[in-house]
Coordinates of C-alpha atoms in Angstrom, one line a residue:
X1 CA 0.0 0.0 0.0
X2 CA 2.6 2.5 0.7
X3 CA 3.9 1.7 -2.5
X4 CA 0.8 2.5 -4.3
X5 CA 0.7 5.9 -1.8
X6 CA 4.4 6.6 -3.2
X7 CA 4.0 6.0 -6.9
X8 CA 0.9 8.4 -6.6
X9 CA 2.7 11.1 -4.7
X10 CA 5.5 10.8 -7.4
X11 CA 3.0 10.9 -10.3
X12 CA 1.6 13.8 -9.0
X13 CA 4.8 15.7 -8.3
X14 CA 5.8 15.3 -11.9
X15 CA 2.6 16.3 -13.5
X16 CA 2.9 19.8 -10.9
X17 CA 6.1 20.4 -12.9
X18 CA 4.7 20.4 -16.3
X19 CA 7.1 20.4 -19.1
X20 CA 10.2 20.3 -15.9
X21 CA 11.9 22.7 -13.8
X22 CA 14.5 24.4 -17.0
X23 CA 11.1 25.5 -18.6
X24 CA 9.4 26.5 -15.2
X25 CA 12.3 28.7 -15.0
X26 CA 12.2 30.0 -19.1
X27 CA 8.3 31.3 -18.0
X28 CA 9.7 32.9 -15.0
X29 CA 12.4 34.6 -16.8
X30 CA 9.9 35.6 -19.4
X31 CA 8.0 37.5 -16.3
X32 CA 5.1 34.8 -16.6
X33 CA 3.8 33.0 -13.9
X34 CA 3.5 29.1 -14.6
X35 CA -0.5 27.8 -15.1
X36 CA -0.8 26.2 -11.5
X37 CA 0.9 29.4 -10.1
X38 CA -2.1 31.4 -11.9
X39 CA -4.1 29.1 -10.3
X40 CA -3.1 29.8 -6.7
X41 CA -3.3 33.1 -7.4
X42 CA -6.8 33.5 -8.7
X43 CA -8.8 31.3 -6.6
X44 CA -8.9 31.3 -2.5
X45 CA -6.6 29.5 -0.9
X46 CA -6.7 25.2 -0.8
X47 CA -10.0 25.6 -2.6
X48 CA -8.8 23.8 -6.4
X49 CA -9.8 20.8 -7.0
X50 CA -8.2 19.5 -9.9
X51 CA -9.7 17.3 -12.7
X52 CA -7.7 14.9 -15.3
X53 CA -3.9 15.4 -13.8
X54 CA -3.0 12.1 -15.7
X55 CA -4.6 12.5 -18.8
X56 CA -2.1 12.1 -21.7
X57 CA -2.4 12.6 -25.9
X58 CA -3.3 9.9 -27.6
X59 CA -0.8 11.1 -31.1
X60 CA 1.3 8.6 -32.3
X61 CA 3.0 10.7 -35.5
X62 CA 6.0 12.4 -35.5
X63 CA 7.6 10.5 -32.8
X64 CA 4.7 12.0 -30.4
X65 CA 4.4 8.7 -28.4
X66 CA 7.7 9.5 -27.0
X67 CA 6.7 12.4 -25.0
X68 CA 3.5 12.2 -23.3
X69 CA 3.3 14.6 -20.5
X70 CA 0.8 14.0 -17.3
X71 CA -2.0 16.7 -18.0
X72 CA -1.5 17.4 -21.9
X73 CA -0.4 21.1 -21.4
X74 CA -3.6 22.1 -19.8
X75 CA -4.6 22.2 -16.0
X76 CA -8.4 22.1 -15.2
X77 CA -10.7 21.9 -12.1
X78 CA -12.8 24.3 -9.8
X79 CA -12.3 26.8 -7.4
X80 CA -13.9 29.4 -5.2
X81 CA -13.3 32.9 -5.5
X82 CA -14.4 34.9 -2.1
X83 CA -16.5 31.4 -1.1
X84 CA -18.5 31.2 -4.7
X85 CA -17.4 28.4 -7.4
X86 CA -15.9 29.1 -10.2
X87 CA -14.4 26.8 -12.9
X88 CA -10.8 27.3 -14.3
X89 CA -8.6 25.8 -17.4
X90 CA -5.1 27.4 -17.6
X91 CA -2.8 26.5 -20.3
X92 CA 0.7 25.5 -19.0
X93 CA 3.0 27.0 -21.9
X94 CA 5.9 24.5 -20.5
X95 CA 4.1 21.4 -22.2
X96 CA 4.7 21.6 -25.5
X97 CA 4.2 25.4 -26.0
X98 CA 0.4 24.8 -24.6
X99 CA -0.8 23.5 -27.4
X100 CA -3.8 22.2 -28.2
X101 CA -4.4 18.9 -28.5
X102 CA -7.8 17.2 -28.7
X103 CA -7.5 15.7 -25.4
X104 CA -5.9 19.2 -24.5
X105 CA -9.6 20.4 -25.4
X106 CA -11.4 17.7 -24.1
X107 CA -10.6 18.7 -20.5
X108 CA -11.6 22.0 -21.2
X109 CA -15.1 21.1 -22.6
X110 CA -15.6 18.9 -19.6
X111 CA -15.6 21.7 -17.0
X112 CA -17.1 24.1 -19.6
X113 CA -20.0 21.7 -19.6
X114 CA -19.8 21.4 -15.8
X115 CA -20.0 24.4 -15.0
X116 CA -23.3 25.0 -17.4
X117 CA -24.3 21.7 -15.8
X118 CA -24.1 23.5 -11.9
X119 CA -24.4 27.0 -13.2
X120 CA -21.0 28.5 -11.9
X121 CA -18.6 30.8 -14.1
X122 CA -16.1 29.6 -16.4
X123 CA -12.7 31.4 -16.4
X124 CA -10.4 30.7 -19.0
X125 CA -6.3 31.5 -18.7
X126 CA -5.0 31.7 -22.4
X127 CA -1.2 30.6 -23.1
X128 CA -1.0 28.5 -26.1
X129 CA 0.7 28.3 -29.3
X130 CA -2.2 27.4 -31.2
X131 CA -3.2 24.4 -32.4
X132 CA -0.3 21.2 -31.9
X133 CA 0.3 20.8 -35.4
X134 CA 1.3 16.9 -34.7
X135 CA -2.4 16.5 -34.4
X136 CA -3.7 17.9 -37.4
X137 CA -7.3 17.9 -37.6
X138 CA -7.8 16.4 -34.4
X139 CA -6.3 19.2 -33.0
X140 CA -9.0 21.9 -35.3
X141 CA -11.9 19.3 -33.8
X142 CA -11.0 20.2 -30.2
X143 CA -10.8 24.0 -30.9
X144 CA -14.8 23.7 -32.9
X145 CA -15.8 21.6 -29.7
X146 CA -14.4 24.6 -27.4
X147 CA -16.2 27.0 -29.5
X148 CA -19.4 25.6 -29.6
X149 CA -19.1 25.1 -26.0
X150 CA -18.5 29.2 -25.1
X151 CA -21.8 29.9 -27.6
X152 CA -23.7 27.3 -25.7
X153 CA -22.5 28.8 -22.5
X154 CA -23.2 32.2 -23.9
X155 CA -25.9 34.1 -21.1
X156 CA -26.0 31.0 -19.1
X157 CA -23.4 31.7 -17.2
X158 CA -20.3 34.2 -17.1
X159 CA -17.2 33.7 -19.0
X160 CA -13.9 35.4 -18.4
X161 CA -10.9 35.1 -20.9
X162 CA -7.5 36.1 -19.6
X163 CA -4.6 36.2 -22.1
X164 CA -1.3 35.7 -21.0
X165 CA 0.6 34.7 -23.5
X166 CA 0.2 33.9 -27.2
X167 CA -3.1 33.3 -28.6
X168 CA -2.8 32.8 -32.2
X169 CA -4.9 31.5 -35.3
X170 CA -8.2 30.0 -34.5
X171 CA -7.6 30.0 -30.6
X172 CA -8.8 34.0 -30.7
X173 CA -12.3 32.6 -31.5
X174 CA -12.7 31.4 -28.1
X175 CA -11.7 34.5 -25.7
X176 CA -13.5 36.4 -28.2
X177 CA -16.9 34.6 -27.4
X178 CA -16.3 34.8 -23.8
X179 CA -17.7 38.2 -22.1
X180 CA -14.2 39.7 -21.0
X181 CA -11.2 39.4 -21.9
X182 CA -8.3 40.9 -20.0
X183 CA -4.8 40.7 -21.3
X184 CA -1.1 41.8 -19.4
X185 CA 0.8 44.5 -21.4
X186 CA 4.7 43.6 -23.1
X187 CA 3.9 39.7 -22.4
X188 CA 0.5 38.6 -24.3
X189 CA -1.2 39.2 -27.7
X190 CA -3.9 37.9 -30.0
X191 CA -4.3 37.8 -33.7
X192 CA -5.8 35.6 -36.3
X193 CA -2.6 35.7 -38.7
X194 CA 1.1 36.5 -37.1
X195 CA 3.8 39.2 -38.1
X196 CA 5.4 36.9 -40.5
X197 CA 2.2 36.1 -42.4
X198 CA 1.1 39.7 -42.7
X199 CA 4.7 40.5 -44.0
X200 CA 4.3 37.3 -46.2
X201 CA 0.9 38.5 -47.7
X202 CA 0.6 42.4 -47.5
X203 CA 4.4 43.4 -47.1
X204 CA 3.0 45.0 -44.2
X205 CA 6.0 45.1 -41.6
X206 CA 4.2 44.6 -38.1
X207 CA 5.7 43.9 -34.5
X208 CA 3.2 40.9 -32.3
X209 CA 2.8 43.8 -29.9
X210 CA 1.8 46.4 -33.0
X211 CA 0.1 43.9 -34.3
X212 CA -2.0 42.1 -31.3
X213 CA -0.7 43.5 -28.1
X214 CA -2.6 44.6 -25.3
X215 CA -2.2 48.3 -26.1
X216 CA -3.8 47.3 -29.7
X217 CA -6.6 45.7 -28.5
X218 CA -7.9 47.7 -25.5
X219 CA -7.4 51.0 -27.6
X220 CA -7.8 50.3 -30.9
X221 CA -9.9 46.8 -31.7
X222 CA -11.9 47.0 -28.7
X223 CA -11.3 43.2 -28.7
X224 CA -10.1 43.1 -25.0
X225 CA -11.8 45.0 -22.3
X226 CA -9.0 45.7 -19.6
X227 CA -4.9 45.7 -20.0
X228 CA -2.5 45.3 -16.5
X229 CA 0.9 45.1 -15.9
X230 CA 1.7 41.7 -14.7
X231 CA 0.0 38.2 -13.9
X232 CA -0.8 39.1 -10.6
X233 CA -2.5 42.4 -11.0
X234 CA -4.4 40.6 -14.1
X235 CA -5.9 38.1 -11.5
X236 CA -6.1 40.1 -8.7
X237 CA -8.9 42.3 -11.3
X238 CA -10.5 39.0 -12.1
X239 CA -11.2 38.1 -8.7
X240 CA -12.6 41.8 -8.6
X241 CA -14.9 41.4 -11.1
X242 CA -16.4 38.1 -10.4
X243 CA -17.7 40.0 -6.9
X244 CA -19.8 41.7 -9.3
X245 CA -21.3 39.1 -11.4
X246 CA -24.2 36.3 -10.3
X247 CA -22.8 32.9 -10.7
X248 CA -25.3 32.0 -13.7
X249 CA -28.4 33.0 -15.1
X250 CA -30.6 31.4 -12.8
X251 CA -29.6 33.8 -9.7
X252 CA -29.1 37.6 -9.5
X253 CA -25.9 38.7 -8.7
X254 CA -24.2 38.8 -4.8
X255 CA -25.3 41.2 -2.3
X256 CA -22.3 42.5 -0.5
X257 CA -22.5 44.5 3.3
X258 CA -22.1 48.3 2.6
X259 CA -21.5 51.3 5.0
X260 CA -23.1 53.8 2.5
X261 CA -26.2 55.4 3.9
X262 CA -28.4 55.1 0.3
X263 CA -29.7 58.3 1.4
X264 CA -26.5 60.2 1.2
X265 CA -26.9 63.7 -0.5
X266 CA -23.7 64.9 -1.8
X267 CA -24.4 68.8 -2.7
X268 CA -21.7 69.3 -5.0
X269 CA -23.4 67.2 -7.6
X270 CA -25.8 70.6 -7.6
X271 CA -22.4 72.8 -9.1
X272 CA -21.2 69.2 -11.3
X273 CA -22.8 71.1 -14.7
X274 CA -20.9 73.9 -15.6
X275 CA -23.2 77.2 -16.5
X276 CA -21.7 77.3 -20.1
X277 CA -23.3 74.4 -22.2
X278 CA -20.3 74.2 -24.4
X279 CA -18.5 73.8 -20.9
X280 CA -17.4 69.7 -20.4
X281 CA -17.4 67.9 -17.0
X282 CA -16.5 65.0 -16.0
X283 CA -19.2 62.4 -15.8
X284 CA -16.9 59.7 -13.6
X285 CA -17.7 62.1 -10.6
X286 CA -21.3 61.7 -10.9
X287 CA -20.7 57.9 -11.0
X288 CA -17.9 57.7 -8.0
X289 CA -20.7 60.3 -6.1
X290 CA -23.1 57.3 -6.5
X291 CA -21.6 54.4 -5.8
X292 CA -21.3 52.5 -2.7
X293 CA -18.3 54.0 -1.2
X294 CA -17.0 55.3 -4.7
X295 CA -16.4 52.0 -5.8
X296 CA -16.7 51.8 -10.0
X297 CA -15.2 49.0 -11.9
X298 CA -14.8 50.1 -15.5
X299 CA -15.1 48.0 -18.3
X300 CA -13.3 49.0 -21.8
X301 CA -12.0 52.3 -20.3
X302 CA -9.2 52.8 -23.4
X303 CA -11.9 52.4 -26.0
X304 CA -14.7 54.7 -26.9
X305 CA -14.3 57.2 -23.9
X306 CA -16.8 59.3 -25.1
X307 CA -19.6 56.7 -23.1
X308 CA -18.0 55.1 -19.8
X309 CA -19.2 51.3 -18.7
X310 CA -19.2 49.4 -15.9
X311 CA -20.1 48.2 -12.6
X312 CA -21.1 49.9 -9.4
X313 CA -22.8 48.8 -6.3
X314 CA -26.0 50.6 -5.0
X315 CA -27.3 49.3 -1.5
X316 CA -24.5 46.6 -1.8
X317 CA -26.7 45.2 -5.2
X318 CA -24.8 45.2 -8.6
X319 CA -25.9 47.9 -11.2
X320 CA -24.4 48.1 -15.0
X321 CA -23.6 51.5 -15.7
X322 CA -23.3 53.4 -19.2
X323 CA -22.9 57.2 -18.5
X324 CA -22.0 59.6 -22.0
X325 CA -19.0 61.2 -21.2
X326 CA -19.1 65.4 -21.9
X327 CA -15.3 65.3 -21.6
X328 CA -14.4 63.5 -24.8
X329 CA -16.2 64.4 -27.9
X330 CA -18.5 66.0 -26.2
X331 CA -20.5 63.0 -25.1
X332 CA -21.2 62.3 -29.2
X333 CA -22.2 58.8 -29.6
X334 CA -20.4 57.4 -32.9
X335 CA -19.9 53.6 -33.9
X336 CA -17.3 52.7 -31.6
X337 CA -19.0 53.9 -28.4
X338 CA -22.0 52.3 -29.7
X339 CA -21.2 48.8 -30.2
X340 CA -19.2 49.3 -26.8
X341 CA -22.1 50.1 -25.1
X342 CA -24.8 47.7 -26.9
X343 CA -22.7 44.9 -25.7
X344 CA -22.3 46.1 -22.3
X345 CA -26.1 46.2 -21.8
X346 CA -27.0 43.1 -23.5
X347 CA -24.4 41.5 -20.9
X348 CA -26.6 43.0 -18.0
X349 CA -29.3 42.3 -19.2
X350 CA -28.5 38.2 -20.0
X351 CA -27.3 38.2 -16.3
X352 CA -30.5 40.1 -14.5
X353 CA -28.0 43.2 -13.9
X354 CA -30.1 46.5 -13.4
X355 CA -29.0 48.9 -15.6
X356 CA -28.5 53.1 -15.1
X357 CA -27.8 55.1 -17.7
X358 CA -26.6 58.9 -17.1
X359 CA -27.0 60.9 -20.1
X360 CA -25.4 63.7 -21.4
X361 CA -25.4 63.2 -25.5
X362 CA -25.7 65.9 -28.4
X363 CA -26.3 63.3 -30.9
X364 CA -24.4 60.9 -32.9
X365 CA -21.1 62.2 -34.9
X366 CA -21.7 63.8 -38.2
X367 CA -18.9 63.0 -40.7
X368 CA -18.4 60.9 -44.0
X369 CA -16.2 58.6 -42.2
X370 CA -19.3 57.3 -39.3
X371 CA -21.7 57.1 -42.0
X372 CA -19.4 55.0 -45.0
X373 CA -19.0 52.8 -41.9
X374 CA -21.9 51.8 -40.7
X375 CA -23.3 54.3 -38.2
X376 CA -26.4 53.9 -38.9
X377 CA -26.2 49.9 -38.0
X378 CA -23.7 50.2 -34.9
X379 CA -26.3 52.8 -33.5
X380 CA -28.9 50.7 -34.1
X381 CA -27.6 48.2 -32.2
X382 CA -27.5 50.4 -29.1
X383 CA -31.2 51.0 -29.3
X384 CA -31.7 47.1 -30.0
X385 CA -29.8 46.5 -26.6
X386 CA -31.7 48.9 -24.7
X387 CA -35.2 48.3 -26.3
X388 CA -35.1 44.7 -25.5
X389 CA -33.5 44.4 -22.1
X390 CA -36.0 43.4 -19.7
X391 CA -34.0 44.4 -16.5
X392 CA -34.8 47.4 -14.5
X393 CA -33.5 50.7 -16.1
X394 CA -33.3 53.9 -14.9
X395 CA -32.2 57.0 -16.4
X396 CA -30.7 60.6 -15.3
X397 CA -30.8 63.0 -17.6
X398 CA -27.8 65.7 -16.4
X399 CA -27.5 67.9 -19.2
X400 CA -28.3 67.7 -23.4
X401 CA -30.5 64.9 -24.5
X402 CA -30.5 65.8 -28.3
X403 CA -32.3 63.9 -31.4
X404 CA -32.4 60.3 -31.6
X405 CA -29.4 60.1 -29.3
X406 CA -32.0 61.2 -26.4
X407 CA -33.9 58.5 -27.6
X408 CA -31.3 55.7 -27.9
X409 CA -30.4 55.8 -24.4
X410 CA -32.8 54.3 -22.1
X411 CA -35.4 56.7 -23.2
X412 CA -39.0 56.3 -21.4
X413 CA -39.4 55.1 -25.1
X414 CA -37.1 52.3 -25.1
X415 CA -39.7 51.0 -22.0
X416 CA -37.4 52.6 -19.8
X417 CA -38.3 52.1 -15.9
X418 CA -37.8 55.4 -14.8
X419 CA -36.3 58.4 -16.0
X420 CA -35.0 61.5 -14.2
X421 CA -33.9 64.8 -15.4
X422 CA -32.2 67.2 -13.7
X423 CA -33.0 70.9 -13.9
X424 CA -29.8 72.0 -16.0
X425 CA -31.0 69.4 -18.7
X426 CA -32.2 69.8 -22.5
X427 CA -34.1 67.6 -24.0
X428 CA -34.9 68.4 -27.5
X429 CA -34.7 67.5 -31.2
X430 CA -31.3 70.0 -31.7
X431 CA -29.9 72.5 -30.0
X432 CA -31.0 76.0 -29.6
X433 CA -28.7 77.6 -32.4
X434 CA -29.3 74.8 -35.2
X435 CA -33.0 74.8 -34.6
X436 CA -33.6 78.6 -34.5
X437 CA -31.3 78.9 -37.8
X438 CA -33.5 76.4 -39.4
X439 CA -37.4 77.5 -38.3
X440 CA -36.1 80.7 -38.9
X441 CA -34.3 80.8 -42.1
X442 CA -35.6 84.2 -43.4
X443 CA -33.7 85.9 -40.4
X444 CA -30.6 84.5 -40.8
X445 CA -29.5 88.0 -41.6
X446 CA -30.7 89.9 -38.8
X447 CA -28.5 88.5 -35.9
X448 CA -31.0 90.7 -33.2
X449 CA -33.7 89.1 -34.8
X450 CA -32.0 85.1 -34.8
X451 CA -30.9 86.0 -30.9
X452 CA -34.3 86.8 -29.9
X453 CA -35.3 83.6 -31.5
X454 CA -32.8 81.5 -30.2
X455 CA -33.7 82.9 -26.8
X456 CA -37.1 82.3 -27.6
X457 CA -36.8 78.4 -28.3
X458 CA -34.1 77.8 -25.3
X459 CA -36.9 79.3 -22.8
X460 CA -39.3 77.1 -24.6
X461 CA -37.3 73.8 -24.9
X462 CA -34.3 74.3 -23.3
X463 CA -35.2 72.5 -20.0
X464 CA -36.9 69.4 -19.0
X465 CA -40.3 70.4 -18.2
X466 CA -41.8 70.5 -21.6
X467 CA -40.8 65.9 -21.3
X468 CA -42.1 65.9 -17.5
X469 CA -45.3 67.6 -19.5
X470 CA -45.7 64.9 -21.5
X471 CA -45.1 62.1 -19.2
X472 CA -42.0 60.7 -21.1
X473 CA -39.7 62.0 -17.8
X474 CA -41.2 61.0 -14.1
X475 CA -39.5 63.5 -12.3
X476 CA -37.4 66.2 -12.4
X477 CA -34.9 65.8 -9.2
X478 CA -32.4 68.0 -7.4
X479 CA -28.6 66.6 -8.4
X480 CA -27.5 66.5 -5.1
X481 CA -30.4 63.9 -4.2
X482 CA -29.3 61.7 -7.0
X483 CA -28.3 58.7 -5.2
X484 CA -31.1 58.5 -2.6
X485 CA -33.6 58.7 -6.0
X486 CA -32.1 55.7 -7.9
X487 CA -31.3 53.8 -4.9
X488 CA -35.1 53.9 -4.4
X489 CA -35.5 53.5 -7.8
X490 CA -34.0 50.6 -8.3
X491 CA -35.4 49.3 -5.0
X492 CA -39.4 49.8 -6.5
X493 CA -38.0 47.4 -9.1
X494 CA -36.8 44.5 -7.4
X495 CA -39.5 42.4 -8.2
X496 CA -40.0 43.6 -11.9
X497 CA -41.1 40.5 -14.4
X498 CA -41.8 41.4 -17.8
X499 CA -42.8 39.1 -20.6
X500 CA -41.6 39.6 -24.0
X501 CA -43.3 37.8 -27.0
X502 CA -42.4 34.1 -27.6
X503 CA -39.6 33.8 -30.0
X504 CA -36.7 31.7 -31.1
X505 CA -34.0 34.2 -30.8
X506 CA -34.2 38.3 -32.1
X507 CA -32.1 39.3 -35.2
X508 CA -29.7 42.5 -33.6
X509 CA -28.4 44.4 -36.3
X510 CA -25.1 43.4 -36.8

């Protein structure tokens, strides 16, 4: 028996050192934490239980049968993170570059289907080189049963992709399913086709980190949502974020203690909106001023800053936040902050997330370049989100709520819950200046005339009432009571159930 006892012990301690100490070392020197040291960092402590330690390929070309490593470059189990389950996979780069293999991606399907199975999140750490070409199409089988895994997983239950090495080829498919991706600057990078392949094809000469570094993709692709410095900070935001989120679609999300009286007035949101309309501000203020002890976790803050996203709590209970942001393009939506946004609230929504939507918009970007490509459809998509989520909504108004932009977000329209304006908003179909100039055309010549006009319309329209009059805002509110309003808000719509006609999936304007 103590034999047997040994011989597992021994087993075990070899399968822990992966592809051997001089490559264990090679990651280290590379500033990469090995997979099982991810591991340890990401869930609480002692809580991983580990699945398929032994399991070995099953290639016997190119001399494969000679090198069969305990745990095929792949380590897989469950977790808790802060006492709530989470499944894990985490490449281990020392086996054989991580490659995938399909046994390699039958041990991630198994806790994929697992964790749909018991309804617990799946969290994904990417550090592969790609396919294990040995394999051929056995190898392209396991990445098509991965993928149709994370679309079967898709609003069941939340998936997180952390890249922390090379994702290459057809292995981007899978992050890029998942709901977040988070990536760590100077050491990972995704892209369909490499440096050398781009050079081979377009001439184009093209660095990985140019090409599919962090920096590219949180500022540029908007294919990753959040960039860090290192492993550890990388995880240590993961473990922030699953805080956040329910464990599946069948529960709403934690409620954590707070030591935020809900009620809290905070009088300098009364001063936040500067006299000047053409005056910017910035709208993270009004979303720290909210939060349960200013605590915001932003999602895709390099990309499309003129709408901010992200979580906050309110009475310890998750909200989704998407707040136009006056500072950068003057709160403009365009196609970039729309599809940012869309997805943000169909996320929410999937997950029973309340969403609050602070609005501050002169309308979408004019310009050839938005409407060559697409703006109409990526804005559309923003209204699709909004107009179909079924969660509770509620809506601040703090300034300009122009056009269809005043529309698009969360409008009373879009079967928003309920909206509040502040008294320093506009909500109109232009702005003072372009609709005087175009009512009153023949005076365009007679600037006394167009100013008396332009006063004329601003006294008319130029405030919140003339909505309030028509039922489409509930209440105009003081700023500084902002918090204690939606935190009642949102508690009126606790028990909110709506029932949207039967069908077998919508069509979102893609």
């Amino acid at each position: 028996m103590k034999d047997i006892l040994a011989e597992l012990e021994d087993r075990r301690e070899t399968a822990r050192l992966g592809g051997g100490q001089p490559r264990i070392d090679a990651q280290h020197g590379r500033g990469k934490l090995t997979a099982r040291e991810r591991i340890d960092l990401l869930v609480d402590e002692g809580s991983f239980e580990e699945f398929d330690m032994f399991v070995t390929h099953r290639c016997t070309d190119f001399g494969m049968e000679q090198q069969k490593p305990a745990g095929d470059g792949v380590v897989t189990g469950w977790g808790t993170i802060n006492g709530r389950q989470v499944y894990v996979f985490s490449q281990d780069f020392t086996v054989l570059g991580g490659s995938v293999s399909a046994t390699h991606a039958k041990k991630i399907c198994k806790i994929m289907d697992m964790a749909v199975q018991n309804g617990a999140p799946v969290i994904g750490i990417n550090d592969s080189g790609g396919a294990r070409i040995q394999e051929g199409v056995d190898s392209l089988a396991g990445y098509g049963d991965v993928f149709q895994r994370n679309i079967m997983a898709s609003g069941v239950v939340p998936q997180i992709s952390v890249i922390m090495g090379p994702c290459a080829g057809g292995a981007v498919y899978s992050p890029a399913m998942t709901d977040f991706i988070f990536m760590v600057r100077d050491s990972s990078y995704m892209f369909v086709t490499g440096p050398d392949v781009v050079k081979t094809v377009t001439n184009e000469q093209v660095t990985a980190e140019e090409l599919g570094g962090a920096g590219t993709h949180t500022r540029k692709s908007s294919v990753a949502d959040a960039a860090f410095e290192n492993d550890v900070e990388a995880l240590a935001e993961v473990r922030r974020l699953v805080d956040f989120l329910p464990a599946s679609n069948r529960e709403k999300p934690p409620v954590r203690p707070f030591f935020d009286d809900p009620a809290r007035i905070e009088d300098s949101l009364d001063t936040l909106v500067p006299e000047n309309p053409n005056m910017p501000y910035d709208m993270k203020e009004l979303i720290l001023k909210l939060a349960d002890e200013a605590d915001f976790y932003e999602i895709q803050g390099e990309f499309a800053k003129n709408i901010i996203t992200g979580f906050i709590r309110l009475e310890g209970q998750t909200v989704g936040v998407v707040a136009n942001q006056p500072m950068v393009l003057a709160g403009c939506l365009d196609i970039d902050s729309a599809r940012k946004a869309a997805r943000f609230v169909r996320f929410c929504d999937c997950f029973e997330i309340p969403l609050l939507t602070l609005v501050d918009v002169p309308g979408f970007l004019p310009g050839t370049t938005q409407e060559y490509n697409g703006v109409i459809k990526h804005g559309a998509k923003l209204l699709f989100a909004y107009g179909e989520a079924t969660v509770p909504k509620i809506t601040v108004i703090t300034r300009k709520a122009y056009g269809g932009a005043y529309v698009v977000m969360s409008s009373k329209h879009l079967q928003g819950d309920i909206n509040y304006a502040w008294p320093t908003s506009e909500i109109a179909v232009m702005g003072a200046k372009g609709a005087t100039e175009i009512i009153h055309r023949a005076d365009l010549k007679d600037p006394e005339k167009l100013a008396r006009h332009t006063a004329d319309y601003e006294a008319r329209f130029a405030n919140p009432f003339v909505a309030a009059e028509r039922g489409f805002i509930d209440e105009v509110i003081q700023p500084h009571s902002t918090r204690k309003r939606v935190a009642r808000a949102f508690a009126s719509l606790r028990a909110k159930r709506v029932q949207m006609p039967w069908k077998k999936h919508d069509n979102i304007p893609l």
